[in-house]
Short mmCIF file of C-alpha atoms and ligand atoms in Angstrom, two decimals:
data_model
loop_
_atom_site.label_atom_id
_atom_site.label_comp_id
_atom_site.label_asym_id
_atom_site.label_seq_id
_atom_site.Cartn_x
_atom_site.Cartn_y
_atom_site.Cartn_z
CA UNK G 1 2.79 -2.90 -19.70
CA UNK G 2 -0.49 -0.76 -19.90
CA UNK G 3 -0.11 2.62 -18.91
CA UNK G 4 -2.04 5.87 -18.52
CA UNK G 5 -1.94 8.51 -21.29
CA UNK G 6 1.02 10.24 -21.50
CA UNK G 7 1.13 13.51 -18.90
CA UNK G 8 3.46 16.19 -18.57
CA UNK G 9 6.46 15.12 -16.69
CA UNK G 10 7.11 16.99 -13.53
CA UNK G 11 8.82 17.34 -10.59
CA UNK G 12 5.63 15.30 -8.60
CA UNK G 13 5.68 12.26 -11.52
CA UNK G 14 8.83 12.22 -12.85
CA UNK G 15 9.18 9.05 -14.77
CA UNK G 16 12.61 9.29 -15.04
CA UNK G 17 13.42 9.23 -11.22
CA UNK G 18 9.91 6.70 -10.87
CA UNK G 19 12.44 4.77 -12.94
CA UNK G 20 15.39 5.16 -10.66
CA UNK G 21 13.12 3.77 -7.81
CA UNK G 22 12.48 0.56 -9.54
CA UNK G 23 16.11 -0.14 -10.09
CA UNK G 24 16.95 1.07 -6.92
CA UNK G 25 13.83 -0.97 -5.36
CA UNK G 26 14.09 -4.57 -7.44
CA UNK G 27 17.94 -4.73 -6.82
CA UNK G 28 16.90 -4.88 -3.08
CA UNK G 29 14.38 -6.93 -3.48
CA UNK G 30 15.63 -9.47 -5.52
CA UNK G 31 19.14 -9.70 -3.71
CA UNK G 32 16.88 -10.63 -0.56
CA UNK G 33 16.75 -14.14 0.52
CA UNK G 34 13.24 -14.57 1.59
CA UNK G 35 11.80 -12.50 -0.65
CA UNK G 36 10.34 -14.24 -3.65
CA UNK G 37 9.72 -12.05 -7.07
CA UNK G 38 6.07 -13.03 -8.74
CA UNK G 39 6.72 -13.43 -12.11
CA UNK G 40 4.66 -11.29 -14.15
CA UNK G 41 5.58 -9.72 -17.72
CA UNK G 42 2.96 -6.89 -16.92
CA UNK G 43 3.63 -5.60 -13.06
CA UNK G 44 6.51 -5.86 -10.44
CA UNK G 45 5.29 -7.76 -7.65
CA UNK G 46 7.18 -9.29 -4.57
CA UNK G 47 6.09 -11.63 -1.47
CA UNK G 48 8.32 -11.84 1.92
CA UNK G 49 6.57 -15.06 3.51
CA UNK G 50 7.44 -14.54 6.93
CA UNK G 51 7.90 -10.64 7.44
CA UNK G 52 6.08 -9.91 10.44
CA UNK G 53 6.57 -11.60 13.72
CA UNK G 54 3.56 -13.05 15.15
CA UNK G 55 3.59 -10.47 17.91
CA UNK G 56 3.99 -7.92 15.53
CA UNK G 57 0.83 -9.07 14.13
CA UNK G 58 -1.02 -8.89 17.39
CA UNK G 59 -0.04 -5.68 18.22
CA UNK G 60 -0.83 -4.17 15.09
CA UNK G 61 -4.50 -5.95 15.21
CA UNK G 62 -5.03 -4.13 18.67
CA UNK G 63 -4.02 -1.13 17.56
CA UNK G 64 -6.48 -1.29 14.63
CA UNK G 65 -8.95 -2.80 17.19
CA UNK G 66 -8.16 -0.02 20.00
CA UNK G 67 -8.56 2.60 17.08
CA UNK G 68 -12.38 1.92 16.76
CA UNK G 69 -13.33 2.68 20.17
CA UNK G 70 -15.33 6.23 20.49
CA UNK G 71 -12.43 8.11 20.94
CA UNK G 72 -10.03 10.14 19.27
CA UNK G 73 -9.72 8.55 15.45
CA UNK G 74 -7.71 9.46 12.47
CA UNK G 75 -9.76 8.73 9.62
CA UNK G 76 -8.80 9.83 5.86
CA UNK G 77 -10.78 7.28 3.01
CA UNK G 78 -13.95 5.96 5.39
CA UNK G 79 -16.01 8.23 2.68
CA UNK G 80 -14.89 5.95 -0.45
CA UNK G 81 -17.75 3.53 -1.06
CA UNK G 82 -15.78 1.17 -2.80
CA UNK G 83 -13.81 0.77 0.21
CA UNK G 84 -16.17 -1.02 2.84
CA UNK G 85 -13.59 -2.16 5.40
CA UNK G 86 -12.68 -0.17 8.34
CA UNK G 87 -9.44 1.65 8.25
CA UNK G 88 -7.22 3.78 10.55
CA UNK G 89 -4.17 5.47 10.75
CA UNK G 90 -1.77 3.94 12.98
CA UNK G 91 -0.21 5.56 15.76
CA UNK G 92 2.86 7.40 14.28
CA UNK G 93 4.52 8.23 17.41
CA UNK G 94 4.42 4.59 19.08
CA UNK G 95 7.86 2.92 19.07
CA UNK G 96 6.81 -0.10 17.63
CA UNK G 97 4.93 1.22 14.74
CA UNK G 98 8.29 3.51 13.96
CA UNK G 99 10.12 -0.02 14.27
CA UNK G 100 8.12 -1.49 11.80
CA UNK G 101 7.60 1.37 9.29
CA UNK G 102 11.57 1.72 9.04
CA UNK G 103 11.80 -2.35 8.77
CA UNK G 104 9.51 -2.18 5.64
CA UNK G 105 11.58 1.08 4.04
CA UNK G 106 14.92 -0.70 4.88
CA UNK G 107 14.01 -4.28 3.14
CA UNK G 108 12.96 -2.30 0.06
CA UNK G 109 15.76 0.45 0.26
CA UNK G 110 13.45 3.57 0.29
CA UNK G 111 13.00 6.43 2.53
CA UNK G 112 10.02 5.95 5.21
CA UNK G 113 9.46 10.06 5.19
CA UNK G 114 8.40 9.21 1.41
CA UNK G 115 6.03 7.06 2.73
CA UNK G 116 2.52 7.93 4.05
CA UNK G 117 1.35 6.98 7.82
CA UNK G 118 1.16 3.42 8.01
CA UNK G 119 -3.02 2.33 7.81
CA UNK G 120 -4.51 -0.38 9.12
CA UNK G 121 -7.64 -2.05 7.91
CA UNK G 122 -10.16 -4.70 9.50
CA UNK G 123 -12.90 -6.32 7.03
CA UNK G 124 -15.70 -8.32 8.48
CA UNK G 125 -17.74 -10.41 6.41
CA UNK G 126 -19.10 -9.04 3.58
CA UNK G 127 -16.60 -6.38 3.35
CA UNK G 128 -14.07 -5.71 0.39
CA UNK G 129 -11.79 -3.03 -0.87
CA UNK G 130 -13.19 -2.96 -4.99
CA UNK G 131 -10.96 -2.89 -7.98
CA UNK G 132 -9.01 0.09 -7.96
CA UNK G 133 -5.49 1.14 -8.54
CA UNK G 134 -3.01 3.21 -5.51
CA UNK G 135 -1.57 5.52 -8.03
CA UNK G 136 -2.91 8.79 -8.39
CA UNK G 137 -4.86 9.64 -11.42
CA UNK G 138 -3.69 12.41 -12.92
CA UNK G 139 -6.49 13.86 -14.27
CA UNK G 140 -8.80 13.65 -11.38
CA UNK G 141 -8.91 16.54 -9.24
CA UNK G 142 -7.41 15.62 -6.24
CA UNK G 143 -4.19 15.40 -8.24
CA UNK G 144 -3.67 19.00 -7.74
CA UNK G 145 -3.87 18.79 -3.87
CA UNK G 146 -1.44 15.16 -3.98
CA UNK G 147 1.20 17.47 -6.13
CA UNK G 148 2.99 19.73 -3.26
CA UNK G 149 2.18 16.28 -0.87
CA UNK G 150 4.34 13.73 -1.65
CA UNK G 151 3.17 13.44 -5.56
CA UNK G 152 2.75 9.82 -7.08
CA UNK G 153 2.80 7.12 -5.62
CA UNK G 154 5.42 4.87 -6.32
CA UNK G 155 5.26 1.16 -4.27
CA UNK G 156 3.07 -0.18 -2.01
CA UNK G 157 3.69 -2.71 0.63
CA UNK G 158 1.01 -4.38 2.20
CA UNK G 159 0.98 -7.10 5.29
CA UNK G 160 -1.38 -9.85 6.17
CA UNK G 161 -2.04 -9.60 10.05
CA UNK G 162 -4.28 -12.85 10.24
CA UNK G 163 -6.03 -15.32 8.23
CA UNK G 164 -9.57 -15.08 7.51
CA UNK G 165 -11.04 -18.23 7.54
CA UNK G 166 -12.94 -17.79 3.81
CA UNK G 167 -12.41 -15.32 1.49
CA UNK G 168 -10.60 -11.59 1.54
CA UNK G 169 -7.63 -12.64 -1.13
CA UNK G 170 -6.28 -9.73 -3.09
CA UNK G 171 -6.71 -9.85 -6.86
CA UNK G 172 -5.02 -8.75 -9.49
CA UNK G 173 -7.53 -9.19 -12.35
CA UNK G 174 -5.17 -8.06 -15.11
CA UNK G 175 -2.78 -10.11 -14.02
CA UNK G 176 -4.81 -13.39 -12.92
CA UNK G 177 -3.35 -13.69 -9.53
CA UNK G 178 -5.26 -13.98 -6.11
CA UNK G 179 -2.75 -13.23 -3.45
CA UNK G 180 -4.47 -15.59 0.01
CA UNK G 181 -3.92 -13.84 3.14
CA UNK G 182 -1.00 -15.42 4.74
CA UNK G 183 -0.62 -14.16 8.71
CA UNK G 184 2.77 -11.81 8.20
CA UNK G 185 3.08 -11.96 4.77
CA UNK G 186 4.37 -8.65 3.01
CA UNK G 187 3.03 -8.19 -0.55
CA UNK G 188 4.89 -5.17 -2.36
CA UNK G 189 4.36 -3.92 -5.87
CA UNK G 190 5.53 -1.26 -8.07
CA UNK G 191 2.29 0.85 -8.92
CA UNK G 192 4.53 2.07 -11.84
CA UNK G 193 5.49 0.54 -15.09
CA UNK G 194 8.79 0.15 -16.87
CA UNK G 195 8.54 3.55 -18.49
CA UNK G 196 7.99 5.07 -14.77
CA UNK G 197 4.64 6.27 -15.77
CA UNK G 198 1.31 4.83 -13.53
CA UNK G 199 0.43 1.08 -14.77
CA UNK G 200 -2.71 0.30 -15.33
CA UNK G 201 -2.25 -3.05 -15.04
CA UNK G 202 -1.51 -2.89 -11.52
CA UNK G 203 -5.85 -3.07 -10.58
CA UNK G 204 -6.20 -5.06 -7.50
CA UNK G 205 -8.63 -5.34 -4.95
CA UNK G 206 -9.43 -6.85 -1.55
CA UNK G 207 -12.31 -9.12 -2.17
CA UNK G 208 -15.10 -9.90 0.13
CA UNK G 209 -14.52 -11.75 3.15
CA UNK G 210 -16.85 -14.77 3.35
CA UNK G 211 -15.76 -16.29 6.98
CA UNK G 212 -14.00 -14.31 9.89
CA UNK G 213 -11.93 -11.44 10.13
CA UNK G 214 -9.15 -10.00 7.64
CA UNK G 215 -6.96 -7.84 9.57
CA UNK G 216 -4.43 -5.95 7.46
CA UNK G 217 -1.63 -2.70 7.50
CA UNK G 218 -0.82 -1.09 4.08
CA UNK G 219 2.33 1.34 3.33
CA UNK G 220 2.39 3.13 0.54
CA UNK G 221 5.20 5.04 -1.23
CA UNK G 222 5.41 8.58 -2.28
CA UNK G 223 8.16 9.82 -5.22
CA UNK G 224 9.15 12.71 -2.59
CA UNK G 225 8.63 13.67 1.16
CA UNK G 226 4.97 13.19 2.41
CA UNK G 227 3.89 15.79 4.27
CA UNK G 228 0.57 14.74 5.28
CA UNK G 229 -0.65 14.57 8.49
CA UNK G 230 -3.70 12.30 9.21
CA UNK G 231 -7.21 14.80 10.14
CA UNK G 232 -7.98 13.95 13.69
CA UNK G 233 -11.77 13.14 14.11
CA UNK G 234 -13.49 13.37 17.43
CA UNK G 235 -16.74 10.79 17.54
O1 AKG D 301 -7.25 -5.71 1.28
C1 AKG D 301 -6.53 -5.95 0.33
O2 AKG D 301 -6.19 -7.11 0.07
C2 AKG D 301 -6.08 -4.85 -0.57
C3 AKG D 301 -5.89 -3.55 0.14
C4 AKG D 301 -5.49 -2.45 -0.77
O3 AKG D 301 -5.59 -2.54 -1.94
C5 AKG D 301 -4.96 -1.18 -0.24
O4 AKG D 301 -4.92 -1.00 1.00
O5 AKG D 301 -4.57 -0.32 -1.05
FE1 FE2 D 302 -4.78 -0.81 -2.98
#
């Protein structure tokens, strides 16, 4: 596996316990029945087909939907220009969001206060999320603010709400998969490698939509407690 210069190991990237999370994690996993393991010598990558119910997926697309009226909207990455989609935070409080943020922690064994607020994301045409990786790069300067809030991220779950008619797969150039948008799919992947230290190999991107709608929630993983709370924006 490709990984990132070595860094110091601390309590916030702790390859050792990043480590510990795999095993803990891929046991899980592959001890589930429906959920399939995509082989791949460089990355640790899983599919559940059928994860969310198709009212699930409704419910989640109006709340996404709901979220872009003028009202009161949590917004956190709108400002990234490589991201071109819309995106929201979910509501945290709701019952059914709760119900599905603890079903995702459960089927992969980890804590949902390690995870950040669930986001949802609608691309139209046109739109994509570009190459990029969810771990945090250590060197950049956010780093220092991501430290005390959770530190690395260690797996990321994604769902596919609908099917977009053309287009919107996500890729994984380094590791020549295109994952189609399958309505309640869950794709999860360990943004680490087998040393516990950020792999690089685990790029991927959202690509452009070419026909409809791509509607989609993503979940991802903290080593420790997140502490975040979403900044509330007022249009
Ligand atoms: O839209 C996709 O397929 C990818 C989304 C993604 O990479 C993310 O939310 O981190
Ligand atoms: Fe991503």
């Amino acid at each position: 596996m490709k990984t990132v210069p070595k860094t110091k190991a601390t309590k916030y990237n702790s390859p050792k316990r990043m480590i510990e999370l795999s095993r803990r994690v891929t046991d899980k996993l592959n001890a589930h029945p429906h959920v399939q393991w995509l082989e791949s010598p460089h990355a640790q990558l899983f599919v559940h087909q059928n994860f969310l119910s198709d009212a699930d997926c409704a419910l989640l697309i109006d709340m996404i939907e709901a979220d872009s009226a003028p009202s009161s909207v949590y917004e956190t990455m709108k400002s990234e220009d490589f991201r071109t989609s819309y995106s929201c935070n979910v509501k945290i409080d709701d019952p059914d969001i709760q119900r599905i943020e603890k079903s995702i922690a459960d089927l992969m064994g980890l804590d949902n206060d390690h995870s950040e607020v669930l986001q949802g994301q609608r691309y139209e045409v046109g739109q994509e999320f570009k190459d990029h990786h969810d771990f945090f790069h250590e060197s950049e300067q956010y780093w220092k603010n991501e430290q005390p809030n959770g530190g690395q991220r260690s797996w990321t779950a994604m769902a596919y709400l609908n099917e977009p008619e053309e287009g919107g797969a996500t890729a994984f150039p380094n590791l020549d998969y295109q994952v189609k948008p399958r309505k309640g799919m869950l794709l999860i992947w360990n943004n680490m490698g087998l040393d516990g230290r950020p792999n690089l190999n685990t790029l991927h991107a959202g690509t452009p939509v070419v026909k409809g709608t791509k509607y989609i929630i993503t979940k991802w993983f903290r080593l420790n407690r997140w502490h975040g709370r979403p900044v509330t924006i007022t249009v």
